[in-house]
mmCIF file of C-alpha atoms in Angstrom:
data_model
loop_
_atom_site.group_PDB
_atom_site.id
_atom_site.type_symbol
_atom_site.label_atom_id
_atom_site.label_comp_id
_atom_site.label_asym_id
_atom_site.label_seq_id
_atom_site.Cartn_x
_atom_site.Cartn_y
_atom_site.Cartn_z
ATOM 1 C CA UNK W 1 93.140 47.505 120.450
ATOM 2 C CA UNK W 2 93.020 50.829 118.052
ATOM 3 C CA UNK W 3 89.290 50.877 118.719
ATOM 4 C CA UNK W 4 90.357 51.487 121.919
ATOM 5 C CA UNK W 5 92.733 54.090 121.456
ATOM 6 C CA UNK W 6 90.161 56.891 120.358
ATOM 7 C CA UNK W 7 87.006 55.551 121.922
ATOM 8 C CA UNK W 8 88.567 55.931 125.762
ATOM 9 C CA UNK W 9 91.103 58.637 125.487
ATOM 10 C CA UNK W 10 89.144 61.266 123.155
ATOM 11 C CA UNK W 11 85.262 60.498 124.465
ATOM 12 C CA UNK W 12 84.682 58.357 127.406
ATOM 13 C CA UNK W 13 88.179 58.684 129.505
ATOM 14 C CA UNK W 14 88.360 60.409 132.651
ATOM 15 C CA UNK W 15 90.993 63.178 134.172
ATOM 16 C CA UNK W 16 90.619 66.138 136.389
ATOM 17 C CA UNK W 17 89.151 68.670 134.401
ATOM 18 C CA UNK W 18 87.261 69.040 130.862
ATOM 19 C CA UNK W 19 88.051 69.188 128.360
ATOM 20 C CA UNK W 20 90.454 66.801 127.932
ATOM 21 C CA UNK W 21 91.572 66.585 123.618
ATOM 22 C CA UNK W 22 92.066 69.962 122.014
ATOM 23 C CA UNK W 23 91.253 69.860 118.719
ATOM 24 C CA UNK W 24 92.330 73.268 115.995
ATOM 25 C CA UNK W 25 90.079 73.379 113.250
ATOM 26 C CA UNK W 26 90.603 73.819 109.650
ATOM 27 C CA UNK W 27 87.620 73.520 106.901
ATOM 28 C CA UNK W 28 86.490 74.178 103.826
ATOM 29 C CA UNK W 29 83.186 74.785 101.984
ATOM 30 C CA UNK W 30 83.001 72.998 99.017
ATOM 31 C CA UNK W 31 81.138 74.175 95.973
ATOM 32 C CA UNK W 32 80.588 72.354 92.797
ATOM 33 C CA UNK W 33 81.365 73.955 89.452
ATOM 34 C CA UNK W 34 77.438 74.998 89.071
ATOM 35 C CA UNK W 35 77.537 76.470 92.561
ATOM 36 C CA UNK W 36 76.131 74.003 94.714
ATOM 37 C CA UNK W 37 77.288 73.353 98.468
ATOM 38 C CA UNK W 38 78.353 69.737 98.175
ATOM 39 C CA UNK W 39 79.502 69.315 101.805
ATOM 40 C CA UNK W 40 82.273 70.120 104.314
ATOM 41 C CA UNK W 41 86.081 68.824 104.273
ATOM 42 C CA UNK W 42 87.576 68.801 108.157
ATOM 43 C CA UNK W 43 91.083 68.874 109.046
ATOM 44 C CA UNK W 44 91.073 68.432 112.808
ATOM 45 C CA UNK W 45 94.878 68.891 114.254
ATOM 46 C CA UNK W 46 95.108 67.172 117.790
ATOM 47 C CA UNK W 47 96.934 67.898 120.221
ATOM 48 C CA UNK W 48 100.507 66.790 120.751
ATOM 49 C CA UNK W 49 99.474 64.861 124.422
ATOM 50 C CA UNK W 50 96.880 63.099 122.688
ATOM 51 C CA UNK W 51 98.868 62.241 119.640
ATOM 52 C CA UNK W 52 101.202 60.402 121.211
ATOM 53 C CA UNK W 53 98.857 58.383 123.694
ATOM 54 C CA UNK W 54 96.747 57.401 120.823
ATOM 55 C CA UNK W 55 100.220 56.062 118.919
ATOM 56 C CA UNK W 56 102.038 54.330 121.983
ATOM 57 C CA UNK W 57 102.431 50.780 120.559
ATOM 58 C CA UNK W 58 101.360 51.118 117.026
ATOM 59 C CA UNK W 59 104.121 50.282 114.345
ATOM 60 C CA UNK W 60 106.076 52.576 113.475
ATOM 61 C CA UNK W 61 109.150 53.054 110.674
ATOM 62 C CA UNK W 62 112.477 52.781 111.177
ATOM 63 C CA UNK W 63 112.782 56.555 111.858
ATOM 64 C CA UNK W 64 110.179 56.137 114.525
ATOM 65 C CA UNK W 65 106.748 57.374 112.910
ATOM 66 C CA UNK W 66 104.047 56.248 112.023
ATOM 67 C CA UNK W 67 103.695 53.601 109.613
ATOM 68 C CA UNK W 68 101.415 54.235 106.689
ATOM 69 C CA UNK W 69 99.295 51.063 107.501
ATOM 70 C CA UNK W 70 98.931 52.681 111.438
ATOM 71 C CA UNK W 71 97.754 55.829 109.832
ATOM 72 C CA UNK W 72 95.517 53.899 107.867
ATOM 73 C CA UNK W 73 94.037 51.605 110.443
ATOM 74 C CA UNK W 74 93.657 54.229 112.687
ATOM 75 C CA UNK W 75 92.156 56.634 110.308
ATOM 76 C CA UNK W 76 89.356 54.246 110.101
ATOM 77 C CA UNK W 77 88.496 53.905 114.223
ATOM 78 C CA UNK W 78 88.359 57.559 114.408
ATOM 79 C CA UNK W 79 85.415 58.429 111.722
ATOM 80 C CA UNK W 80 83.787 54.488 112.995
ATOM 81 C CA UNK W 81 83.876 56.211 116.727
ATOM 82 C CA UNK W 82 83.047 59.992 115.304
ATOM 83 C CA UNK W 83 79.816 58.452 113.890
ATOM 84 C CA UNK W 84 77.983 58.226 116.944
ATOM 85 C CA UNK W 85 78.938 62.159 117.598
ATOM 86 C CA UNK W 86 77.051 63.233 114.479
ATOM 87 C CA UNK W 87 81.144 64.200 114.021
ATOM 88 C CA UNK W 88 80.614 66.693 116.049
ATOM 89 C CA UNK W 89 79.660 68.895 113.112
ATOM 90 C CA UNK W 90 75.852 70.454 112.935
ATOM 91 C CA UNK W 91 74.368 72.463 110.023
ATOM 92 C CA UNK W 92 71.068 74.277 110.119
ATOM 93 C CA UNK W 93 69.295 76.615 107.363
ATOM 94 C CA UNK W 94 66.696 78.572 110.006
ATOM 95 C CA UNK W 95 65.816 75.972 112.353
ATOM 96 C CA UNK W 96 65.995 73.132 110.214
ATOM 97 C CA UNK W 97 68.558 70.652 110.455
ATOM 98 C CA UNK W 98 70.935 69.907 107.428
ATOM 99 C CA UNK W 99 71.958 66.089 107.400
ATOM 100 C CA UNK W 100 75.111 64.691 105.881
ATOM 101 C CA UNK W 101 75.728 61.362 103.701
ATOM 102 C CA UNK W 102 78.920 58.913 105.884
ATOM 103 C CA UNK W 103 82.411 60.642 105.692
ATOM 104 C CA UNK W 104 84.672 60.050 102.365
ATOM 105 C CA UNK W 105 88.237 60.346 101.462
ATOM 106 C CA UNK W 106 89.514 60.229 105.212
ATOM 107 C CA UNK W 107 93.029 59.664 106.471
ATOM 108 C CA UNK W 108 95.114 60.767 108.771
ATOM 109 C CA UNK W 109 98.606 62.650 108.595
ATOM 110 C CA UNK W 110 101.650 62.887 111.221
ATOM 111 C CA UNK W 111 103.619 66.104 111.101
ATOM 112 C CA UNK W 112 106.523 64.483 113.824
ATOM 113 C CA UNK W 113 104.363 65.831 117.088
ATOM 114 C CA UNK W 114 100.593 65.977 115.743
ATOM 115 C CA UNK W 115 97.628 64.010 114.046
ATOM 116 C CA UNK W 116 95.602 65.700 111.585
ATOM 117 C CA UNK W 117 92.393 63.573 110.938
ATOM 118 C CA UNK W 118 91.452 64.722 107.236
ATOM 119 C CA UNK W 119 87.843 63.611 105.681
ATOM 120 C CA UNK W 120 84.331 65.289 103.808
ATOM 121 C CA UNK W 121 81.360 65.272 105.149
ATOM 122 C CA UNK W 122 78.741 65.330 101.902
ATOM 123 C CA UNK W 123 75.725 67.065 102.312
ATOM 124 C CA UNK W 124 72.737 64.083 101.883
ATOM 125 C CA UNK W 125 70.471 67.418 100.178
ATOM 126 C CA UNK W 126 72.556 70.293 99.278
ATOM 127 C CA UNK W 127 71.398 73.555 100.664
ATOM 128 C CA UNK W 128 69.734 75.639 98.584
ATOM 129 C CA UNK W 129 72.290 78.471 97.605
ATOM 130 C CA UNK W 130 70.889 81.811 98.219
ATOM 131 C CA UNK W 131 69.739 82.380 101.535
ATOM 132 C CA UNK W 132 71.838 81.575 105.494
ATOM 133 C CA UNK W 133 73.377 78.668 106.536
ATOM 134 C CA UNK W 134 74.888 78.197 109.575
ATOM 135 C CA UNK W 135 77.381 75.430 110.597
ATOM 136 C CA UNK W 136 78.405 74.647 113.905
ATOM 137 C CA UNK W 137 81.490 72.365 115.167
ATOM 138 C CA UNK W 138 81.679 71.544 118.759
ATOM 139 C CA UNK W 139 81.489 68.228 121.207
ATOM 140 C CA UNK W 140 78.361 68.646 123.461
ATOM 141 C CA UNK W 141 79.925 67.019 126.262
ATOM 142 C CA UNK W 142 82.969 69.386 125.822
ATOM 143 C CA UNK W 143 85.374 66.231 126.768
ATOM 144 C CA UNK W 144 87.097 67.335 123.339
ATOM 145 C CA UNK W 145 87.420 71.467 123.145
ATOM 146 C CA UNK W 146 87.072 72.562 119.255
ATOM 147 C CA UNK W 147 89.315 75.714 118.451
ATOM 148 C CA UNK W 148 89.102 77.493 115.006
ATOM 149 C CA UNK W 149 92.570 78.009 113.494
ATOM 150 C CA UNK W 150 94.278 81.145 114.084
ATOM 151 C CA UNK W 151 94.585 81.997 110.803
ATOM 152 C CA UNK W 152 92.311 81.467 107.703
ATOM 153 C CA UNK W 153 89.994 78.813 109.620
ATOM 154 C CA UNK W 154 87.610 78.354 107.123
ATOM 155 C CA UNK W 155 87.687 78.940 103.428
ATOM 156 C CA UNK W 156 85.130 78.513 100.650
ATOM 157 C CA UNK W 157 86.941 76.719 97.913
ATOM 158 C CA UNK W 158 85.027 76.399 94.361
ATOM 159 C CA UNK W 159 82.658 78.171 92.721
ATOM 160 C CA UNK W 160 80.908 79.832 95.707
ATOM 161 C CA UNK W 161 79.807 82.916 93.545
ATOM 162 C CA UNK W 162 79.100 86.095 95.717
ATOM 163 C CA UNK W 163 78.989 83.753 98.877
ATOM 164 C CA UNK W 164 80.773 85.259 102.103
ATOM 165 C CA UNK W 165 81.231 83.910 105.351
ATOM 166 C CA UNK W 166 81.398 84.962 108.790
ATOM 167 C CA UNK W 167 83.063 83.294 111.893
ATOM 168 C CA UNK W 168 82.177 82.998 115.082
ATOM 169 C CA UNK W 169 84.298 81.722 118.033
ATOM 170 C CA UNK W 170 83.221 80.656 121.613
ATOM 171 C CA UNK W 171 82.870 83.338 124.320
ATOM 172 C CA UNK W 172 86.105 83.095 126.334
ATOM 173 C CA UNK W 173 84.294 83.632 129.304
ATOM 174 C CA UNK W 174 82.097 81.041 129.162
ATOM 175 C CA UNK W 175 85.381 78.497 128.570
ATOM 176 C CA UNK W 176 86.905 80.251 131.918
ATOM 177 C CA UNK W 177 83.484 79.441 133.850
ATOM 178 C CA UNK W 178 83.808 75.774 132.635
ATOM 179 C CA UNK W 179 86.742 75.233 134.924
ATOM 180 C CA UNK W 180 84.741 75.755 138.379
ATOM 181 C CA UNK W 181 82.362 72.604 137.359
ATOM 182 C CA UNK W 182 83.042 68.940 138.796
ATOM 183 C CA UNK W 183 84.030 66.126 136.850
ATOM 184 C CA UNK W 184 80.683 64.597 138.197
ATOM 185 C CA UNK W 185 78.832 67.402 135.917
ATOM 186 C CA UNK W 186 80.540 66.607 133.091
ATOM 187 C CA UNK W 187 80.613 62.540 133.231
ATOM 188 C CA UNK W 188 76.190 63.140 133.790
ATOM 189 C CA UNK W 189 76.189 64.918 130.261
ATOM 190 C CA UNK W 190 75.565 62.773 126.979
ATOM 191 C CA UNK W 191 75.520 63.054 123.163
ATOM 192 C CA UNK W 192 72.194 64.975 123.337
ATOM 193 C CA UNK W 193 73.081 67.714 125.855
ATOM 194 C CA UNK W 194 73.279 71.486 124.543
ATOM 195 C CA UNK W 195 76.296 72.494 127.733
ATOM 196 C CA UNK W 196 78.909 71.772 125.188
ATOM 197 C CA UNK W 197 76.956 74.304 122.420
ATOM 198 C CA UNK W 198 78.292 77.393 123.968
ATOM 199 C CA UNK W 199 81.772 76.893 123.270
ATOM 200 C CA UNK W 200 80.612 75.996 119.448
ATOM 201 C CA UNK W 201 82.589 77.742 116.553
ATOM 202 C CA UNK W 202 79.774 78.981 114.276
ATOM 203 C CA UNK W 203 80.446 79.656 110.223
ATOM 204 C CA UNK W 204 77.814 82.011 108.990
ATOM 205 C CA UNK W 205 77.400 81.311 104.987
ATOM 206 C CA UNK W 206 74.921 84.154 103.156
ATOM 207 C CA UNK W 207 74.578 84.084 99.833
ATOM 208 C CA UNK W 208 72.591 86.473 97.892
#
């Protein structure tokens, strides 16, 4: 049953319009103490519709949240469904692709109307420091719609030396023109479509 829950409602449900799961991002870079890029640490706040579909049923305590063991459980079906998604998450130095090790240190949090899904995605080779980097989040099917954080979206946190970072959010245009497609479009598109890549929110890393 919690398979379920995020499999059909976040990636494979159907409704009226896309997307359908708003997701605000938080992230961080993470450097090691020498300066390497070790990998990327996600905290994806759902929305409050979705929250609550994806805990009608589940135990709960006595004051009517979550229980820690539902957190738990559920914790796990999300980054077991995200896998198939790449987690929605796509690094590139150039045009080379940047591949990440499975997700560690993932759980989930309840703030009384949201789900925060919390986890690090480890870099398999660590970038090579000085140079670009680009990282992208975004679902190409745009079923779920990825929005930075208003405020401090993306931080580096270690030693990231004379690193900087530059953000880049979707065009709001091309979100508007999104609305005048059918739901047949959007059910035809799959994993490996680009549509959902121009609503992407795009960190720039430079390091010199």
């Amino acid at each position: 049953m919690l398979a379920t829950l995020f499999v059909l409602t976040a990636l494979t449900g159907a409704a009226s319009a896309h997307p359908h799961v708003w997701v605000e991002v938080h992230s961080e870079l993470d450097y090691t103490p020498t300066g390497t890029l070790a990998g990327v640490r996600h905290h994806w706040k759902f929305d409050e519709a979705f929250s609550t579909y994806a805990l009608q049923g589940l135990e709960t305590t006595p004051d009517g949240k979550p229980s820690e063991k539902t957190l738990k459980e559920l914790a796990q079906v999300n980054i077991e469904s995200l896998h198939e998604f790449d987690f929605f998450t796509y690094a590139k130095r150039g045009k080379q692709d940047i591949k990440f090790l499975p997700p560690k240190d993932y759980s989930l949090t309840y703030d009384g109307t949201a789900l925060t899904l919390h986890f690090t995605l480890p870099f398999a080779e660590p970038p090579a420091k000085k140079g670009e980097m680009a990282l992208d989040v975004y679902d190409p099917t745009y079923f779920v719609a990825f929005q930075l954080a208003d405020t401090n979206p993306v931080k580096l946190a270690g030693n990231a030396g004379d690193c900087a970072l530059t953000l880049h959010r979707p065009d709001p245009a091309a979100t508007g023109n999104s609305t005048t497609l059918s739901e047949g479009f959007f059910n035809a598109l799959t994993s490996a479509s680009e549509f959902g890549s121009q609503f992407a929110n795009r960190v720039t890393v430079k390091c010199s």
